[in-house]
Short mmCIF file of C-alpha atoms and ligand atoms in Angstrom, two decimals:
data_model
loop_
_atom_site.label_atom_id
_atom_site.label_comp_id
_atom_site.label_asym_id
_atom_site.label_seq_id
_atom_site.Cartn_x
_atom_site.Cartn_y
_atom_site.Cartn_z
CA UNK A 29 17.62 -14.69 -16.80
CA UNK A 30 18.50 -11.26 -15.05
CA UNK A 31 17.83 -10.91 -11.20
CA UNK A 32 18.95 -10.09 -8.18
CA UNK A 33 17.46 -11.48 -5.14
CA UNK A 34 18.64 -12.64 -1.49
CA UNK A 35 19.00 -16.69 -1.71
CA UNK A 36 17.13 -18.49 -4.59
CA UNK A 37 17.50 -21.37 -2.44
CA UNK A 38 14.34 -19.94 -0.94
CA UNK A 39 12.20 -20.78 -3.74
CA UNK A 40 10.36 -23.80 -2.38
CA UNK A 41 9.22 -21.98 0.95
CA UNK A 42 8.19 -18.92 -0.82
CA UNK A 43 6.18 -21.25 -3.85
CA UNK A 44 4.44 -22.78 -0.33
CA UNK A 45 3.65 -19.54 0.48
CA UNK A 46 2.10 -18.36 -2.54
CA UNK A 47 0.14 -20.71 -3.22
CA UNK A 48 -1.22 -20.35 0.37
CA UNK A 49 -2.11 -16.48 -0.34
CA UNK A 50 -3.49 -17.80 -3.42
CA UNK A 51 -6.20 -20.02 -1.64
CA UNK A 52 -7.26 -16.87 -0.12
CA UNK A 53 -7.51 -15.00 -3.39
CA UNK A 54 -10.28 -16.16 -5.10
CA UNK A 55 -11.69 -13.21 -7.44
CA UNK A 56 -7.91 -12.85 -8.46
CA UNK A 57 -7.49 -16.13 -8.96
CA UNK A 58 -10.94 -16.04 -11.58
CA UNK A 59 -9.22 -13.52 -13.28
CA UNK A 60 -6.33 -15.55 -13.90
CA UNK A 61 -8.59 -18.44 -15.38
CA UNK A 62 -9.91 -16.27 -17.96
CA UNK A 63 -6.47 -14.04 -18.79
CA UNK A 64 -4.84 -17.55 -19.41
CA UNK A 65 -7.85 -17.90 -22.55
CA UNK A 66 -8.07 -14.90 -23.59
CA UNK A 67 -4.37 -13.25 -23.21
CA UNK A 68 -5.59 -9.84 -22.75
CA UNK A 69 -2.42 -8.41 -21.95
CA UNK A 70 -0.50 -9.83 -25.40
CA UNK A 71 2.16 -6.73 -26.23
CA UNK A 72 2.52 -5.63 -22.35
CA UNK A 73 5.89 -5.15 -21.24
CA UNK A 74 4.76 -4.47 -17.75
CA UNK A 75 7.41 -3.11 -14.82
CA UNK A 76 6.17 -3.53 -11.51
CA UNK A 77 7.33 -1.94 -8.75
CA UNK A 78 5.21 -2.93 -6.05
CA UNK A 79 5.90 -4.76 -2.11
CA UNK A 80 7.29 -7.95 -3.60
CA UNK A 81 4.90 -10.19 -1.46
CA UNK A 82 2.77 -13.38 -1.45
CA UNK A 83 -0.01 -11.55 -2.39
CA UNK A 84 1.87 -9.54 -5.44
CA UNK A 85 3.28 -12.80 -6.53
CA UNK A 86 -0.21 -13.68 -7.60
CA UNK A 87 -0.94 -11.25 -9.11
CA UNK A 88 2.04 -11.06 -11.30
CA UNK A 89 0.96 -14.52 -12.11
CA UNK A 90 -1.75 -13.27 -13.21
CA UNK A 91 -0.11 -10.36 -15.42
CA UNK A 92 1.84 -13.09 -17.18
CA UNK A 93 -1.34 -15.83 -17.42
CA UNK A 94 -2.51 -12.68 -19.40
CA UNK A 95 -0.10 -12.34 -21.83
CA UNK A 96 2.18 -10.31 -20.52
CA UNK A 97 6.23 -9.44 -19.86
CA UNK A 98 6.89 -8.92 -16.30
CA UNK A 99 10.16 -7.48 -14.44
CA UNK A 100 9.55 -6.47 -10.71
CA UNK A 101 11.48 -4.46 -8.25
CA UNK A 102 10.91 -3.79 -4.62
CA UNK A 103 8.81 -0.61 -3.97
CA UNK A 104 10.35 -0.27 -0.31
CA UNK A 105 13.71 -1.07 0.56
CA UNK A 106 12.46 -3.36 3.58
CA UNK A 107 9.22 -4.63 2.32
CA UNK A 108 10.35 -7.33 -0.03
CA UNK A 109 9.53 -11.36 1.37
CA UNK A 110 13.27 -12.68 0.12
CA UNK A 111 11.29 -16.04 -0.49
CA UNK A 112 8.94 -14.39 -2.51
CA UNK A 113 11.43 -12.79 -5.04
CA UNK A 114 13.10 -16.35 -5.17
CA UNK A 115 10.08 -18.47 -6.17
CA UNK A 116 9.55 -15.45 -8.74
CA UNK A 117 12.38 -16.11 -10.27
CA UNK A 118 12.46 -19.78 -9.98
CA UNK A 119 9.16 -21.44 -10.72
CA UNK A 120 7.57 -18.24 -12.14
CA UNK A 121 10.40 -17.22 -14.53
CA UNK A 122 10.03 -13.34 -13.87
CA UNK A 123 12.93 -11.43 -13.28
CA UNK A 124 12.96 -9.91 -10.46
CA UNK A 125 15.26 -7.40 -8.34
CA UNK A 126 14.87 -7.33 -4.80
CA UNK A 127 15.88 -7.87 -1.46
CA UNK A 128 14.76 -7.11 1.93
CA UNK A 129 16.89 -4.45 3.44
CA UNK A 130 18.81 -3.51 0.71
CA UNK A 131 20.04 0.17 0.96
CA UNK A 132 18.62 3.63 -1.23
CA UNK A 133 21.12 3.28 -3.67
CA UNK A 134 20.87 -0.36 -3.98
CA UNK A 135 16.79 -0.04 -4.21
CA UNK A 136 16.95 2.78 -7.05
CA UNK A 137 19.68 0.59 -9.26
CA UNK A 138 16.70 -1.87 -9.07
CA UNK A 139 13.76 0.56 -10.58
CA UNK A 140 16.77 1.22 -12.73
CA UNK A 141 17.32 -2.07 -14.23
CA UNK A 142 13.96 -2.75 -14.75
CA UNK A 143 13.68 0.67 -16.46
CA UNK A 144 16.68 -0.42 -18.61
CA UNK A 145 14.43 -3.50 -20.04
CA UNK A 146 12.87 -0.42 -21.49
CA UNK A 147 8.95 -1.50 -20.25
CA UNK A 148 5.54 -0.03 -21.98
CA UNK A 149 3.61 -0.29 -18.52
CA UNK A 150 4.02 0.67 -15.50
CA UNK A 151 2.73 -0.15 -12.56
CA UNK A 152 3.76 1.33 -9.09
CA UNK A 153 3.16 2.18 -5.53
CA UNK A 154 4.00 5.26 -4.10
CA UNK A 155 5.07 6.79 -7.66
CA UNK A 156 8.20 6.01 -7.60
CA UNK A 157 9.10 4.80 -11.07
CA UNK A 158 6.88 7.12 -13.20
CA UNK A 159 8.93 10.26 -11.34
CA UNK A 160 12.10 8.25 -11.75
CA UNK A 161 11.35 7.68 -15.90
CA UNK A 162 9.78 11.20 -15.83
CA UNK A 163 12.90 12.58 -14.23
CA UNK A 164 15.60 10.73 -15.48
CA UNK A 165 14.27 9.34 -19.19
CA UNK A 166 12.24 11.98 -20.46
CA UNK A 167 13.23 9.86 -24.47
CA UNK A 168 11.73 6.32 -22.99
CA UNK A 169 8.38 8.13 -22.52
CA UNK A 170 7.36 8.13 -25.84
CA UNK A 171 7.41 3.99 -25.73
CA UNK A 172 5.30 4.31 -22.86
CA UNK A 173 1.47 2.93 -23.04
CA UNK A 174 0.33 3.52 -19.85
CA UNK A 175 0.40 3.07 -16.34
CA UNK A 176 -1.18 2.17 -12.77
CA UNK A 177 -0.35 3.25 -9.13
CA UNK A 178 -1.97 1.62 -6.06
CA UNK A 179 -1.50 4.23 -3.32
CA UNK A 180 -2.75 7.14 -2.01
CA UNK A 181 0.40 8.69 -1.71
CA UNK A 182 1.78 7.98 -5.07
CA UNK A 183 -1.98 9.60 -6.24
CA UNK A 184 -1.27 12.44 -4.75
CA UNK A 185 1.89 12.83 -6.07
CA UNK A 186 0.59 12.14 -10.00
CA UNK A 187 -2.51 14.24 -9.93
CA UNK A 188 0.31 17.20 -8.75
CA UNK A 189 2.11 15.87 -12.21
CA UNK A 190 -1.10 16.41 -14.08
CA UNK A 191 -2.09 19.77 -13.13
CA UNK A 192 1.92 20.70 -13.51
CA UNK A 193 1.41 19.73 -17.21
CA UNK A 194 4.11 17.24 -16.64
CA UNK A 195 2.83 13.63 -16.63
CA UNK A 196 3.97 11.86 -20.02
CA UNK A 197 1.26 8.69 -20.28
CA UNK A 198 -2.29 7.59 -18.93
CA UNK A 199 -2.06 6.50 -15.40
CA UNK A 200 -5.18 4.74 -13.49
CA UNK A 201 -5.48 5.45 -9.88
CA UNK A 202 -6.25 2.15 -8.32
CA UNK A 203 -6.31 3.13 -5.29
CA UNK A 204 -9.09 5.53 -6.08
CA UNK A 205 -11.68 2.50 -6.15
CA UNK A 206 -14.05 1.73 -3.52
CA UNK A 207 -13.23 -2.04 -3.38
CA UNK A 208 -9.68 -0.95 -2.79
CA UNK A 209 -9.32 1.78 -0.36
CA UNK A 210 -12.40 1.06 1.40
CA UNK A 211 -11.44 -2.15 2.43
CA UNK A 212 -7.25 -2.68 2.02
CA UNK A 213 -6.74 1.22 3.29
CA UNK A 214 -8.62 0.52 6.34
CA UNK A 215 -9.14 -3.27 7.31
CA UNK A 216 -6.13 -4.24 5.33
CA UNK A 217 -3.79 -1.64 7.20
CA UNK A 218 -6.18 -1.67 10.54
CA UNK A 219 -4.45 -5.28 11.13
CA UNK A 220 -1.13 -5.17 9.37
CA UNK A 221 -0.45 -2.35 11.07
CA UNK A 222 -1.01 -3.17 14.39
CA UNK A 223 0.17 -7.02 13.65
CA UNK A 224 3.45 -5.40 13.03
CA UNK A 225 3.68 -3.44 16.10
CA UNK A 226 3.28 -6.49 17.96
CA UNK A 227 5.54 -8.71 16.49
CA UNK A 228 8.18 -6.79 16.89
CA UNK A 229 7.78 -5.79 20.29
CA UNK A 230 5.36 -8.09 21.65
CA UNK A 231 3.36 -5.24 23.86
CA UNK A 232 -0.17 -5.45 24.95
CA UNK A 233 -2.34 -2.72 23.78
CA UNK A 234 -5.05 -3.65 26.09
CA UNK A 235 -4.99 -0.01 28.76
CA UNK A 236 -2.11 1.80 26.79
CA UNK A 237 -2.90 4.92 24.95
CA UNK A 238 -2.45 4.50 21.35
CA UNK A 239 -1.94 7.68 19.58
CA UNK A 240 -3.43 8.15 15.58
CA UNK A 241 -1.62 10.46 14.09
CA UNK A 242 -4.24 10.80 10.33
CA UNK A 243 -7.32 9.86 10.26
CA UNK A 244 -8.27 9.10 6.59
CA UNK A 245 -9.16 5.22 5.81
CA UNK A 246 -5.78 3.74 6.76
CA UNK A 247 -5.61 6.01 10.30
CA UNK A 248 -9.70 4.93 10.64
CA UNK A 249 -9.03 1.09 10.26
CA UNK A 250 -5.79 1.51 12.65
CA UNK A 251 -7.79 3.67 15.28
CA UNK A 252 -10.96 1.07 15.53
CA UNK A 253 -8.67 -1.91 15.47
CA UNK A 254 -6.72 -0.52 18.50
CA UNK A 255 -9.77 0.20 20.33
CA UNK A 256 -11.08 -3.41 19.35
CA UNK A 257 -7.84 -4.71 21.36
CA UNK A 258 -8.59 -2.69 24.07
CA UNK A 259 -6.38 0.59 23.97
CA UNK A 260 -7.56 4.15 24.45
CA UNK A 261 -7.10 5.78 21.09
CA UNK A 262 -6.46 9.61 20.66
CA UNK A 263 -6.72 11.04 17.78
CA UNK A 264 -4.68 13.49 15.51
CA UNK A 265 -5.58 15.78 12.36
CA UNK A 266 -4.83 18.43 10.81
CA UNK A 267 -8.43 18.44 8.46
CA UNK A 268 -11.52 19.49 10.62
CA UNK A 269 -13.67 17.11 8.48
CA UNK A 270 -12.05 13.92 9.29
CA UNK A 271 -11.03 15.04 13.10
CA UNK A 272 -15.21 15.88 13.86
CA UNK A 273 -15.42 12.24 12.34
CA UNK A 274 -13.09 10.70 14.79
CA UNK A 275 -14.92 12.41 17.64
CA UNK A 276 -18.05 11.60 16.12
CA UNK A 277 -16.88 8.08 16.18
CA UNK A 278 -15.64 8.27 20.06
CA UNK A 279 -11.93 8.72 19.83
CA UNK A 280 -10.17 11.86 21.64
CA UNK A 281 -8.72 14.57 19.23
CA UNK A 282 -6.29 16.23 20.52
CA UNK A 283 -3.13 18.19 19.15
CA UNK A 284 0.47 16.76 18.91
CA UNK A 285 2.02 18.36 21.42
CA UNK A 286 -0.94 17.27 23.79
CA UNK A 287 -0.73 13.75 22.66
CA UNK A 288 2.93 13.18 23.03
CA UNK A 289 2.77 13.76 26.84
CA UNK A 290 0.24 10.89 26.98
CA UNK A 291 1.07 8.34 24.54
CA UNK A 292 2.19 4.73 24.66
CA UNK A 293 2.37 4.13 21.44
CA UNK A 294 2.13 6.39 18.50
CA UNK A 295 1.21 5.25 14.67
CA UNK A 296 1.58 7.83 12.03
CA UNK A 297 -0.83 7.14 9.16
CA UNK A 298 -0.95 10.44 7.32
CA UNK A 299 1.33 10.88 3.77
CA UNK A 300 2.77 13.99 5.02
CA UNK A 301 6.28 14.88 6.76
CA UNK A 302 7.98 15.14 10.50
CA UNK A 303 4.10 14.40 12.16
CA UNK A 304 6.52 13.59 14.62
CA UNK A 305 9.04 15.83 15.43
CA UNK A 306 11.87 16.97 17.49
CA UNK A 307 9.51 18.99 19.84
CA UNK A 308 6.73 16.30 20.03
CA UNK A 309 9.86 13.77 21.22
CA UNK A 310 11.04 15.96 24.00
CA UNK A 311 7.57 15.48 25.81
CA UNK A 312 7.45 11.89 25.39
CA UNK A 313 7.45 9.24 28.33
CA UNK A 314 10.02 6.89 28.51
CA UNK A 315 9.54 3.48 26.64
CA UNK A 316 7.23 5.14 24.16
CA UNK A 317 6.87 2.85 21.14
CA UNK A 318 6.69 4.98 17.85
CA UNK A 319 5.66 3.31 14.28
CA UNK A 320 4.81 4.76 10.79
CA UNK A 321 2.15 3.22 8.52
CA UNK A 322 2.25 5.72 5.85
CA UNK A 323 4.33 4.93 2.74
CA UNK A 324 7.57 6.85 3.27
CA UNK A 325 9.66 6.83 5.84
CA UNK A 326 9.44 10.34 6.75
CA UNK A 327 6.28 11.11 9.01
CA UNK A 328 8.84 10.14 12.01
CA UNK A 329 12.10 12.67 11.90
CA UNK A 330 13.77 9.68 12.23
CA UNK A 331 17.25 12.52 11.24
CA UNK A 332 16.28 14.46 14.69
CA UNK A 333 15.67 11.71 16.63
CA UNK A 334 19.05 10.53 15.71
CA UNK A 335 20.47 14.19 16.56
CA UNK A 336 18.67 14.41 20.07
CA UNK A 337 20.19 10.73 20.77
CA UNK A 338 23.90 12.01 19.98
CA UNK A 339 26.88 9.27 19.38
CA UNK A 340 25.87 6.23 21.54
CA UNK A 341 22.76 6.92 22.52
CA UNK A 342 21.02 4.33 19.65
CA UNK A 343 21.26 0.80 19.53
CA UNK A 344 19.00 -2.08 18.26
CA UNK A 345 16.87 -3.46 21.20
CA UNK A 346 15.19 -6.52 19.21
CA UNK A 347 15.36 -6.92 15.46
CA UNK A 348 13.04 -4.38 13.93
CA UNK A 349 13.28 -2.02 16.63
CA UNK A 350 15.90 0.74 17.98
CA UNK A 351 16.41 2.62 21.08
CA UNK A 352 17.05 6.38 20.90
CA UNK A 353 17.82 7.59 24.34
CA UNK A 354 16.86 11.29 24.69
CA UNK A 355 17.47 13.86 27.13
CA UNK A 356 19.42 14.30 30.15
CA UNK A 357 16.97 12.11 31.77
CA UNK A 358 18.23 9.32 28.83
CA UNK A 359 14.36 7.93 28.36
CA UNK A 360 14.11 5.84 25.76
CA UNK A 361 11.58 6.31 22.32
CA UNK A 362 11.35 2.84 20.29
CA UNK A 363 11.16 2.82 16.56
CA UNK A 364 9.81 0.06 15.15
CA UNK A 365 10.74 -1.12 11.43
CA UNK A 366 13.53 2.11 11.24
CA UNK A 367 10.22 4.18 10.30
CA UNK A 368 9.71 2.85 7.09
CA UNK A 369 6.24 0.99 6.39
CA UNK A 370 5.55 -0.92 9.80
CA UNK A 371 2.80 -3.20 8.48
CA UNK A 372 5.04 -4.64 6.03
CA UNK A 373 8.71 -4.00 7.50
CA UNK A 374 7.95 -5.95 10.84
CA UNK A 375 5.33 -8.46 9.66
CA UNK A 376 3.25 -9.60 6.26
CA UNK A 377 1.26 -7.11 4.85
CA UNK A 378 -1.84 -6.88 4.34
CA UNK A 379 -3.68 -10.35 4.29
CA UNK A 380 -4.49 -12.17 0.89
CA UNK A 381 -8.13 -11.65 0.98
CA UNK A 382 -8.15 -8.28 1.16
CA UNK A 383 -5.45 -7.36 -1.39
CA UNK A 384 -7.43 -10.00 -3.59
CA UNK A 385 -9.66 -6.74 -4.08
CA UNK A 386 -7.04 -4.37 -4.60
CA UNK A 387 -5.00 -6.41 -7.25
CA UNK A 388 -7.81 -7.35 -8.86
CA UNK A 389 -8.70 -4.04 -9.24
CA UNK A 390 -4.94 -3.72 -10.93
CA UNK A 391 -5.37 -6.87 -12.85
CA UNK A 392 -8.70 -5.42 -14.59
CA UNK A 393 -7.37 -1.99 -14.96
CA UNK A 394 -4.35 -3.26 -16.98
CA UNK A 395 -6.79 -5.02 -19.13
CA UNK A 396 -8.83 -1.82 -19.53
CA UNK A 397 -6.06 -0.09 -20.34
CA UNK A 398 -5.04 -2.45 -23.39
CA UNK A 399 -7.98 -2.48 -24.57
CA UNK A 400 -7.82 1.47 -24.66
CA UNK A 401 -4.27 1.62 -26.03
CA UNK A 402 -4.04 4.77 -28.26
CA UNK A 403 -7.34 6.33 -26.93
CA UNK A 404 -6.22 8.23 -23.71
CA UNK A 405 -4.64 10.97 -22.94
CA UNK A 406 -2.05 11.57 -20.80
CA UNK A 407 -3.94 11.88 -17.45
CA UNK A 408 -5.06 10.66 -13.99
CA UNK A 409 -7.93 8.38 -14.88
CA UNK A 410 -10.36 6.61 -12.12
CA UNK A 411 -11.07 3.09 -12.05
CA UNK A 412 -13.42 2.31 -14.20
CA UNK A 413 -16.93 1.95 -12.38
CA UNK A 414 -18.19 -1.05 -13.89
CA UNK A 415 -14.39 -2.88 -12.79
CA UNK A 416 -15.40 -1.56 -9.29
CA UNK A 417 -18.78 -3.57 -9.14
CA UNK A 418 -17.37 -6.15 -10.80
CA UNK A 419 -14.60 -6.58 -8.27
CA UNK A 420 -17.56 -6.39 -5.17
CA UNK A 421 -19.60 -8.75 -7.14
CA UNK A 422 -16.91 -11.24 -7.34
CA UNK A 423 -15.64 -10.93 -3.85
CA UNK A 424 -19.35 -11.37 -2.10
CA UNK A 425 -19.79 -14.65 -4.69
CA UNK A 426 -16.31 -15.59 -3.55
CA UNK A 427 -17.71 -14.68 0.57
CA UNK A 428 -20.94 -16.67 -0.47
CA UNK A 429 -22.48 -13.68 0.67
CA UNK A 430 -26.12 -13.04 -1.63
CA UNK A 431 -27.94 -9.90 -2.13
CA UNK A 432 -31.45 -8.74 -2.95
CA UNK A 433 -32.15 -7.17 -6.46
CA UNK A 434 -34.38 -4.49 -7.15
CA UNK A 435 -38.00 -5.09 -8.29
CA UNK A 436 -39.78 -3.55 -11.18
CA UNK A 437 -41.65 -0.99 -8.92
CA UNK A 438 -38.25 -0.45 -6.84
CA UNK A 439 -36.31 0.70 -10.15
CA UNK A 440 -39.38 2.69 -11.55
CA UNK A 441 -39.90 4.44 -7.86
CA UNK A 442 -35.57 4.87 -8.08
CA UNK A 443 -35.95 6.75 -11.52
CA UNK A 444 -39.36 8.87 -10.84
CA UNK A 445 -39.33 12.47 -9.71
CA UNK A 446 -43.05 12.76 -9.70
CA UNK A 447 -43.71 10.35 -6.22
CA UNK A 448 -43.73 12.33 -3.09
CA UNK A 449 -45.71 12.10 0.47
CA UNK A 450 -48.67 9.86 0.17
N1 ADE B 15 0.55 -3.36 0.59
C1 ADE B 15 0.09 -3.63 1.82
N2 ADE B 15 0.08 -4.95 2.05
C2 ADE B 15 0.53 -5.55 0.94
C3 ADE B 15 0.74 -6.89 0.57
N3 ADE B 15 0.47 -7.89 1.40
N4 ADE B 15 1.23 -7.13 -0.65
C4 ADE B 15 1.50 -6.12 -1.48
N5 ADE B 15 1.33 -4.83 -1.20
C5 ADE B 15 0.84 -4.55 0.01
#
């Protein structure tokens, strides 16, 4: 076997935790039942670049119950659970190639050597594979079958592939489903996020201003959780629809350069670049905490912060976060997890039960995609809508949560034009 992981004499603690994940992962888990009869996924050489977690250990279990190859590789260089990637390889057999902290060039010779194994499926988050085999190994895209991505960034970035005429193979957008970035973009970030922030620093957000920079689901579920803990959240956009929303929904808007005088603690939850920037960290009070959410490491100029600072004027304050000392004044700004994903640098993740949604979504979606093998075209397609039901069915069943159905005289008044005021 071909891997390359931290200590595979972590194995046994990261089996434990798997298979606690798993208990929370029940529609998952029903999809695994049924892959392991039916092997769906027979022919699928699938490379999955993805946060190698508890939670994505199950579901590659699942990918293989199904029928199908599996080689994994980190899809952040300081997301990966270095127990994880060791039970992976040693009670699950799939080769795997990551470890937590590695550096850039280590963390591309990974999506490299799982490239290499020359896979017919991809499946990534944040996009970082299908650009790389796009980029790099324009020949291995004819062997391609098709693909999946789970974020909203790496969305983004392969419906701008599409319309540039340039993506090679069918990609779903899981993310794009309701039962995934309804509930893992905003409840599943909401307290990863903020679970992060703590652990590392161990501050109390109850009475400290908590800045939002983004307000789309991820920024909503952060915002309402930080209230919920007692902060006073402001508010940052650059859309007018989603900032009326946040007032609408009680928070302070207010721009950057307003919000950097006042903040505590600032979360950047947008997909775009330098939200915070060399001006914003002038204003800044000393001890200000600063944390990213989004999926690259670049919505905090981490480069400019490390400028203003000069030689000497960073060091590591706690493991996971860093002092920059700024201005002649010297305060200090705090980064937690270097920047880079918080929720998943400085603690889990998202919990099991949510991201039982969101990879069953992928789970299904691979399966749809077999089954449609030959029939697509090379474009962005949504989650099916029936796989989305499906997925809310399951979880409610799973919640033991019922629902009403619609009578005969409800579905006949639903599909009548002719009924108005009595
Ligand atoms: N993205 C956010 N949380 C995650 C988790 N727990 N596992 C995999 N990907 C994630």
């Amino acid at each position: 076997m071909d891997f390359d992981i931290a200590d595979i004499g972590l194995a046994e603690l990261g089996k434990q935790r798997v298979d606690w994940a798993e208990s929370s992962m029940d529609v998952l888990r029903s999809i695994k039942d049924r892959f392991e009869k039916e092997k769906p996924l027979s022919g699928l050489k699938i490379a999955a670049c993805l946060h190698i977690t508890t939670e994505t250990a199950n579901l590659l279990k699942t990918l293989k119950a199904g029928g199908a190859e599996v080689r994994a590789c980190a899809s952040n260089p300081l997301s990966t659970q270095d127990d994880v990637a060791a039970t992976l390889v040693e009670h699950e057999g799939i080769e795997t190639f990551a470890i937590k902290g590695e550096d850039s060039q280590t963390y591309y010779s990974h999506i490299d050597t799982v490239l290499d194994w020359h896979p017919n499926v991809t499946m990534d988050d944040g996009c970082d594979v299908v650009s790389r085999l796009h980029a790099n190994r324009p020949d291995q895209l004819k062997e391609m079958v098709a693909g999946t991505e789970e974020t909203t960034t790496g969305v983004i970035r392969l419906r701008a592939m599409e319309a540039a005429g340039a993506l090679g193979y069918p990609v779903v957008a899981v993310n794009d489903a309701n039962t995934k970035h309804m509930f893992d973009n905003k409840y599943g970030t909401g307290q990863s996020t903020l679970d992060g922030i703590i652990r590392a620093t161990n501050v109390l957000l109850a009475g400290k201003v908590v800045v939002v920079a983004g307000y789309g689901y991820c920024g909503k579920g952060v915002a309402s959780r930080a209230r919920g803990m007692g902060a006073q959240v402001v508010v940052t956009e650059i859309d007018p629809l989603p900032a009326l929303e946040a007032v609408m929904d009680g928070f302070r808007v207010l721009p950057m350069h307003e919000a950097a005088l006042e903040g505590d603690i600032f979360i950047t939850v947008t997909g775009n670049r330098d939200v915070l920037r060399e001006e914003h960290f002038r204003l800044m009070k000393s001890g200000a905490i600063l944390a990213n959410s989004g999926h690259f490491d670049i919505e905090i100029d981490i480069p400019a912060l490390t400028e203003l600072a000069g030689s000497g004027g960073k060091r590591q304050v706690r493991p996971m976060v860093d002092e920059f000392l700024v201005g002649e004044e010297s305060r200090a700004i705090m980064v937690v997890a270097e920047g880079r994903l918080v929720n998943l640098g400085a603690a889990e993740g998202h919990p099991a039960s949510v991201m039982d949604m969101s990879f069953a979504n992928q789970a299904l979606s691979v399966e749809w995609l077999a089954l449609n093998k030959g029939k697509l075209e090379p474009k962005v397609y949504d989650v099916p809508k029936e796989i989305d039901e499906e997925v809310a069915r399951l979880k409610l069943s799973s919640m033991g949560v019922e629902i009403d159905t619609l009578t005969q005289a409800q579905r006949e008044y639903l599909e009548s034009w002719t009924v108005g005021t009595n």
